[in-house]
Amino acid sequence: MPQPCTFPCPAIVNPTMFFNITADVEPLGSISFKLFADKVPKTAGNFCALSTGEKGCGYKGSCFHRIISGFTCQGGDFTHHNSTGGKSIYGEKFDDENFVLKHTGPGILFMENAEPNTNGSQVFICTSKTEWLNSKHVVFNQVKDGMGIFHLVVSGGPIVLHKWQDQQKDHHH
Protein backbone atom coordinates (compact mmCIF):
# COMPACT_ATOMS: atom_id res chain seq x y z
CA MET A 1 0.00 0.00 0.00
CA PRO A 2 1.51 3.38 -0.98
CA GLN A 3 2.20 5.72 1.90
CA PRO A 4 0.25 9.00 2.09
CA CYS A 5 1.96 12.01 0.51
CA THR A 6 2.67 14.94 2.76
CA PHE A 7 5.02 17.73 1.80
CA PRO A 8 7.55 18.60 2.70
CA CYS A 9 8.39 15.00 3.44
CA PRO A 10 11.07 15.04 6.16
CA ALA A 11 12.63 11.68 5.21
CA ILE A 12 12.63 12.13 1.43
CA VAL A 13 12.58 15.66 0.05
CA ASN A 14 12.11 14.74 -3.61
CA PRO A 15 10.41 11.33 -3.80
CA THR A 16 10.28 9.13 -6.88
CA MET A 17 6.94 7.96 -8.29
CA PHE A 18 6.53 4.92 -10.56
CA PHE A 19 3.96 4.08 -13.24
CA ASN A 20 3.50 1.06 -15.45
CA ILE A 21 2.44 2.14 -18.93
CA THR A 22 0.30 -0.02 -21.20
CA ALA A 23 -1.10 0.26 -24.73
CA ASP A 24 -4.49 -1.40 -24.66
CA VAL A 25 -3.50 -4.36 -22.49
CA GLU A 26 0.09 -4.68 -23.75
CA PRO A 27 2.68 -3.53 -21.20
CA LEU A 28 5.16 -0.98 -22.56
CA GLY A 29 7.26 -0.70 -19.42
CA SER A 30 7.76 1.32 -16.28
CA ILE A 31 8.53 4.99 -15.92
CA SER A 32 9.85 6.69 -12.82
CA PHE A 33 9.45 10.38 -12.06
CA LYS A 34 11.42 12.51 -9.60
CA LEU A 35 9.18 15.07 -7.89
CA PHE A 36 10.68 18.49 -7.15
CA ALA A 37 8.83 18.83 -3.84
CA ASP A 38 11.55 21.06 -2.43
CA LYS A 39 10.75 23.73 -5.06
CA VAL A 40 7.00 23.24 -5.66
CA PRO A 41 5.58 21.28 -2.70
CA LYS A 42 1.90 21.96 -3.39
CA THR A 43 2.11 20.96 -7.06
CA ALA A 44 4.26 17.91 -6.27
CA GLY A 45 1.85 16.94 -3.49
CA ASN A 46 -1.05 17.07 -5.94
CA PHE A 47 0.74 14.76 -8.39
CA CYS A 48 1.85 12.42 -5.62
CA ALA A 49 -1.64 12.03 -4.13
CA LEU A 50 -3.24 11.58 -7.57
CA SER A 51 -0.59 8.97 -8.39
CA THR A 52 -1.39 6.89 -5.32
CA GLY A 53 -5.14 7.57 -5.37
CA GLU A 54 -5.02 8.21 -1.62
CA LYS A 55 -7.64 11.00 -1.82
CA GLY A 56 -10.18 8.77 -3.59
CA CYS A 57 -9.36 9.81 -7.15
CA GLY A 58 -6.34 9.69 -9.37
CA TYR A 59 -4.41 8.75 -12.45
CA LYS A 60 -4.85 4.98 -12.36
CA GLY A 61 -6.53 3.93 -15.61
CA SER A 62 -6.37 7.37 -17.21
CA CYS A 63 -4.90 7.84 -20.68
CA PHE A 64 -2.64 10.12 -22.67
CA HIS A 65 -5.41 11.81 -24.63
CA ARG A 66 -3.19 14.10 -26.72
CA ILE A 67 0.14 13.19 -28.27
CA ILE A 68 2.05 15.69 -30.40
CA SER A 69 5.13 14.31 -32.14
CA GLY A 70 8.31 16.21 -31.26
CA PHE A 71 6.59 18.10 -28.45
CA THR A 72 4.62 16.37 -25.72
CA CYS A 73 2.26 13.75 -24.35
CA GLN A 74 -0.72 15.11 -22.41
CA GLY A 75 -2.63 13.10 -19.86
CA GLY A 76 -4.19 13.15 -16.44
CA ASP A 77 -7.85 13.76 -17.28
CA PHE A 78 -9.19 10.93 -15.14
CA THR A 79 -12.80 12.18 -15.18
CA HIS A 80 -13.54 12.56 -18.92
CA HIS A 81 -10.39 11.14 -20.59
CA ASN A 82 -10.45 13.78 -23.35
CA SER A 83 -8.79 16.97 -21.94
CA THR A 84 -12.02 18.53 -20.64
CA GLY A 85 -11.86 17.14 -17.10
CA GLY A 86 -9.75 16.17 -14.14
CA LYS A 87 -9.39 17.89 -10.79
CA SER A 88 -6.81 18.60 -8.15
CA ILE A 89 -6.72 17.31 -4.59
CA TYR A 90 -7.29 20.92 -3.49
CA GLY A 91 -10.63 21.26 -5.30
CA GLU A 92 -11.35 21.77 -8.97
CA LYS A 93 -8.30 24.00 -9.70
CA PHE A 94 -5.37 25.53 -7.81
CA ASP A 95 -3.07 28.51 -8.36
CA ASP A 96 0.31 28.45 -10.08
CA GLU A 97 2.80 27.84 -7.27
CA ASN A 98 5.87 29.44 -8.87
CA PHE A 99 7.96 29.34 -12.03
CA VAL A 100 11.37 28.64 -10.48
CA LEU A 101 11.90 25.47 -12.53
CA LYS A 102 12.26 25.79 -16.30
CA HIS A 103 11.29 23.76 -19.35
CA THR A 104 14.84 22.59 -20.06
CA GLY A 105 14.31 19.56 -22.28
CA PRO A 106 12.86 16.08 -22.73
CA GLY A 107 11.38 14.43 -19.68
CA ILE A 108 10.14 17.58 -17.96
CA LEU A 109 6.62 17.32 -16.53
CA PHE A 110 4.53 20.44 -16.15
CA MET A 111 0.96 21.33 -15.33
CA GLU A 112 -1.58 21.87 -18.08
CA ASN A 113 -3.66 24.99 -17.65
CA ALA A 114 -6.14 26.95 -19.73
CA GLU A 115 -4.97 30.24 -18.24
CA PRO A 116 -3.00 31.35 -15.18
CA ASN A 117 -3.97 29.69 -11.89
CA THR A 118 -6.09 26.89 -13.39
CA ASN A 119 -4.05 23.79 -12.49
CA GLY A 120 -5.96 20.56 -11.95
CA SER A 121 -4.70 17.07 -12.68
CA GLN A 122 -3.64 17.26 -16.32
CA VAL A 123 0.06 17.21 -17.09
CA PHE A 124 2.37 17.39 -20.07
CA ILE A 125 5.46 15.22 -20.47
CA CYS A 126 7.86 16.98 -22.84
CA THR A 127 9.76 15.12 -25.52
CA SER A 128 11.74 18.24 -26.50
CA LYS A 129 12.89 21.57 -25.07
CA THR A 130 9.91 23.92 -24.55
CA GLU A 131 11.41 27.12 -23.17
CA TRP A 132 8.57 29.26 -24.62
CA LEU A 133 6.39 27.76 -21.85
CA ASN A 134 8.55 29.17 -19.03
CA SER A 135 6.46 31.33 -16.65
CA LYS A 136 3.24 29.92 -18.15
CA HIS A 137 3.12 26.32 -16.90
CA VAL A 138 4.50 25.09 -13.55
CA VAL A 139 7.32 22.52 -13.88
CA PHE A 140 7.24 20.04 -10.99
CA ASN A 141 8.72 16.74 -12.10
CA GLN A 142 11.34 15.03 -14.27
CA VAL A 143 11.32 11.57 -15.87
CA LYS A 144 14.08 9.64 -14.13
CA ASP A 145 13.91 6.34 -16.05
CA GLY A 146 11.80 5.09 -18.95
CA MET A 147 11.79 8.12 -21.26
CA GLY A 148 12.14 5.74 -24.21
CA ILE A 149 8.49 4.80 -23.80
CA PHE A 150 7.46 8.38 -24.58
CA HIS A 151 9.74 8.52 -27.61
CA LEU A 152 8.00 5.38 -28.90
CA VAL A 153 4.59 6.93 -28.29
CA VAL A 154 5.31 10.19 -30.14
CA SER A 155 7.23 8.59 -33.01
CA GLY A 156 4.13 6.82 -34.22
CA GLY A 157 4.76 3.43 -32.67
CA PRO A 158 1.96 0.86 -32.50
CA ILE A 159 0.19 2.69 -29.70
CA VAL A 160 -3.58 2.96 -29.50
CA LEU A 161 -4.35 3.80 -25.88
CA HIS A 162 -1.89 4.81 -23.19
CA LYS A 163 -2.84 4.14 -19.58
CA TRP A 164 -1.22 5.03 -16.30
CA GLN A 165 -1.44 2.41 -13.61
CA ASP A 166 0.10 3.13 -10.26
CA GLN A 167 1.88 -0.01 -9.13
CA GLN A 168 4.28 1.47 -6.59
CA LYS A 169 4.72 -0.39 -3.33
CA ASP A 170 6.71 2.39 -1.69
CA HIS A 171 7.08 5.58 -3.68
CA HIS A 172 9.36 7.23 -1.10
CA HIS A 173 12.76 5.92 -2.16
Coordinates of C-alpha atoms in Angstrom, one line a residue:
M1 CA 0.0 0.0 0.0
P2 CA 1.5 3.4 -1.0
Q3 CA 2.2 5.7 1.9
P4 CA 0.3 9.0 2.1
C5 CA 2.0 12.0 0.5
T6 CA 2.7 14.9 2.8
F7 CA 5.0 17.7 1.8
P8 CA 7.6 18.6 2.7
C9 CA 8.4 15.0 3.4
P10 CA 11.1 15.0 6.2
A11 CA 12.6 11.7 5.2
I12 CA 12.6 12.1 1.4
V13 CA 12.6 15.7 0.1
N14 CA 12.1 14.7 -3.6
P15 CA 10.4 11.3 -3.8
T16 CA 10.3 9.1 -6.9
M17 CA 6.9 8.0 -8.3
F18 CA 6.5 4.9 -10.6
F19 CA 4.0 4.1 -13.2
N20 CA 3.5 1.1 -15.4
I21 CA 2.4 2.1 -18.9
T22 CA 0.3 0.0 -21.2
A23 CA -1.1 0.3 -24.7
D24 CA -4.5 -1.4 -24.7
V25 CA -3.5 -4.4 -22.5
E26 CA 0.1 -4.7 -23.7
P27 CA 2.7 -3.5 -21.2
L28 CA 5.2 -1.0 -22.6
G29 CA 7.3 -0.7 -19.4
S30 CA 7.8 1.3 -16.3
I31 CA 8.5 5.0 -15.9
S32 CA 9.9 6.7 -12.8
F33 CA 9.5 10.4 -12.1
K34 CA 11.4 12.5 -9.6
L35 CA 9.2 15.1 -7.9
F36 CA 10.7 18.5 -7.1
A37 CA 8.8 18.8 -3.8
D38 CA 11.6 21.1 -2.4
K39 CA 10.8 23.7 -5.1
V40 CA 7.0 23.2 -5.7
P41 CA 5.6 21.3 -2.7
K42 CA 1.9 22.0 -3.4
T43 CA 2.1 21.0 -7.1
A44 CA 4.3 17.9 -6.3
G45 CA 1.9 16.9 -3.5
N46 CA -1.1 17.1 -5.9
F47 CA 0.7 14.8 -8.4
C48 CA 1.8 12.4 -5.6
A49 CA -1.6 12.0 -4.1
L50 CA -3.2 11.6 -7.6
S51 CA -0.6 9.0 -8.4
T52 CA -1.4 6.9 -5.3
G53 CA -5.1 7.6 -5.4
E54 CA -5.0 8.2 -1.6
K55 CA -7.6 11.0 -1.8
G56 CA -10.2 8.8 -3.6
C57 CA -9.4 9.8 -7.2
G58 CA -6.3 9.7 -9.4
Y59 CA -4.4 8.8 -12.5
K60 CA -4.9 5.0 -12.4
G61 CA -6.5 3.9 -15.6
S62 CA -6.4 7.4 -17.2
C63 CA -4.9 7.8 -20.7
F64 CA -2.6 10.1 -22.7
H65 CA -5.4 11.8 -24.6
R66 CA -3.2 14.1 -26.7
I67 CA 0.1 13.2 -28.3
I68 CA 2.1 15.7 -30.4
S69 CA 5.1 14.3 -32.1
G70 CA 8.3 16.2 -31.3
F71 CA 6.6 18.1 -28.4
T72 CA 4.6 16.4 -25.7
C73 CA 2.3 13.7 -24.4
Q74 CA -0.7 15.1 -22.4
G75 CA -2.6 13.1 -19.9
G76 CA -4.2 13.1 -16.4
D77 CA -7.9 13.8 -17.3
F78 CA -9.2 10.9 -15.1
T79 CA -12.8 12.2 -15.2
H80 CA -13.5 12.6 -18.9
H81 CA -10.4 11.1 -20.6
N82 CA -10.5 13.8 -23.4
S83 CA -8.8 17.0 -21.9
T84 CA -12.0 18.5 -20.6
G85 CA -11.9 17.1 -17.1
G86 CA -9.8 16.2 -14.1
K87 CA -9.4 17.9 -10.8
S88 CA -6.8 18.6 -8.1
I89 CA -6.7 17.3 -4.6
Y90 CA -7.3 20.9 -3.5
G91 CA -10.6 21.3 -5.3
E92 CA -11.3 21.8 -9.0
K93 CA -8.3 24.0 -9.7
F94 CA -5.4 25.5 -7.8
D95 CA -3.1 28.5 -8.4
D96 CA 0.3 28.5 -10.1
E97 CA 2.8 27.8 -7.3
N98 CA 5.9 29.4 -8.9
F99 CA 8.0 29.3 -12.0
V100 CA 11.4 28.6 -10.5
L101 CA 11.9 25.5 -12.5
K102 CA 12.3 25.8 -16.3
H103 CA 11.3 23.8 -19.4
T104 CA 14.8 22.6 -20.1
G105 CA 14.3 19.6 -22.3
P106 CA 12.9 16.1 -22.7
G107 CA 11.4 14.4 -19.7
I108 CA 10.1 17.6 -18.0
L109 CA 6.6 17.3 -16.5
F110 CA 4.5 20.4 -16.1
M111 CA 1.0 21.3 -15.3
E112 CA -1.6 21.9 -18.1
N113 CA -3.7 25.0 -17.6
A114 CA -6.1 27.0 -19.7
E115 CA -5.0 30.2 -18.2
P116 CA -3.0 31.3 -15.2
N117 CA -4.0 29.7 -11.9
T118 CA -6.1 26.9 -13.4
N119 CA -4.1 23.8 -12.5
G120 CA -6.0 20.6 -12.0
S121 CA -4.7 17.1 -12.7
Q122 CA -3.6 17.3 -16.3
V123 CA 0.1 17.2 -17.1
F124 CA 2.4 17.4 -20.1
I125 CA 5.5 15.2 -20.5
C126 CA 7.9 17.0 -22.8
T127 CA 9.8 15.1 -25.5
S128 CA 11.7 18.2 -26.5
K129 CA 12.9 21.6 -25.1
T130 CA 9.9 23.9 -24.5
E131 CA 11.4 27.1 -23.2
W132 CA 8.6 29.3 -24.6
L133 CA 6.4 27.8 -21.8
N134 CA 8.5 29.2 -19.0
S135 CA 6.5 31.3 -16.7
K136 CA 3.2 29.9 -18.1
H137 CA 3.1 26.3 -16.9
V138 CA 4.5 25.1 -13.6
V139 CA 7.3 22.5 -13.9
F140 CA 7.2 20.0 -11.0
N141 CA 8.7 16.7 -12.1
Q142 CA 11.3 15.0 -14.3
V143 CA 11.3 11.6 -15.9
K144 CA 14.1 9.6 -14.1
D145 CA 13.9 6.3 -16.1
G146 CA 11.8 5.1 -18.9
M147 CA 11.8 8.1 -21.3
G148 CA 12.1 5.7 -24.2
I149 CA 8.5 4.8 -23.8
F150 CA 7.5 8.4 -24.6
H151 CA 9.7 8.5 -27.6
L152 CA 8.0 5.4 -28.9
V153 CA 4.6 6.9 -28.3
V154 CA 5.3 10.2 -30.1
S155 CA 7.2 8.6 -33.0
G156 CA 4.1 6.8 -34.2
G157 CA 4.8 3.4 -32.7
P158 CA 2.0 0.9 -32.5
I159 CA 0.2 2.7 -29.7
V160 CA -3.6 3.0 -29.5
L161 CA -4.4 3.8 -25.9
H162 CA -1.9 4.8 -23.2
K163 CA -2.8 4.1 -19.6
W164 CA -1.2 5.0 -16.3
Q165 CA -1.4 2.4 -13.6
D166 CA 0.1 3.1 -10.3
Q167 CA 1.9 0.0 -9.1
Q168 CA 4.3 1.5 -6.6
K169 CA 4.7 -0.4 -3.3
D170 CA 6.7 2.4 -1.7
H171 CA 7.1 5.6 -3.7
H172 CA 9.4 7.2 -1.1
H173 CA 12.8 5.9 -2.2

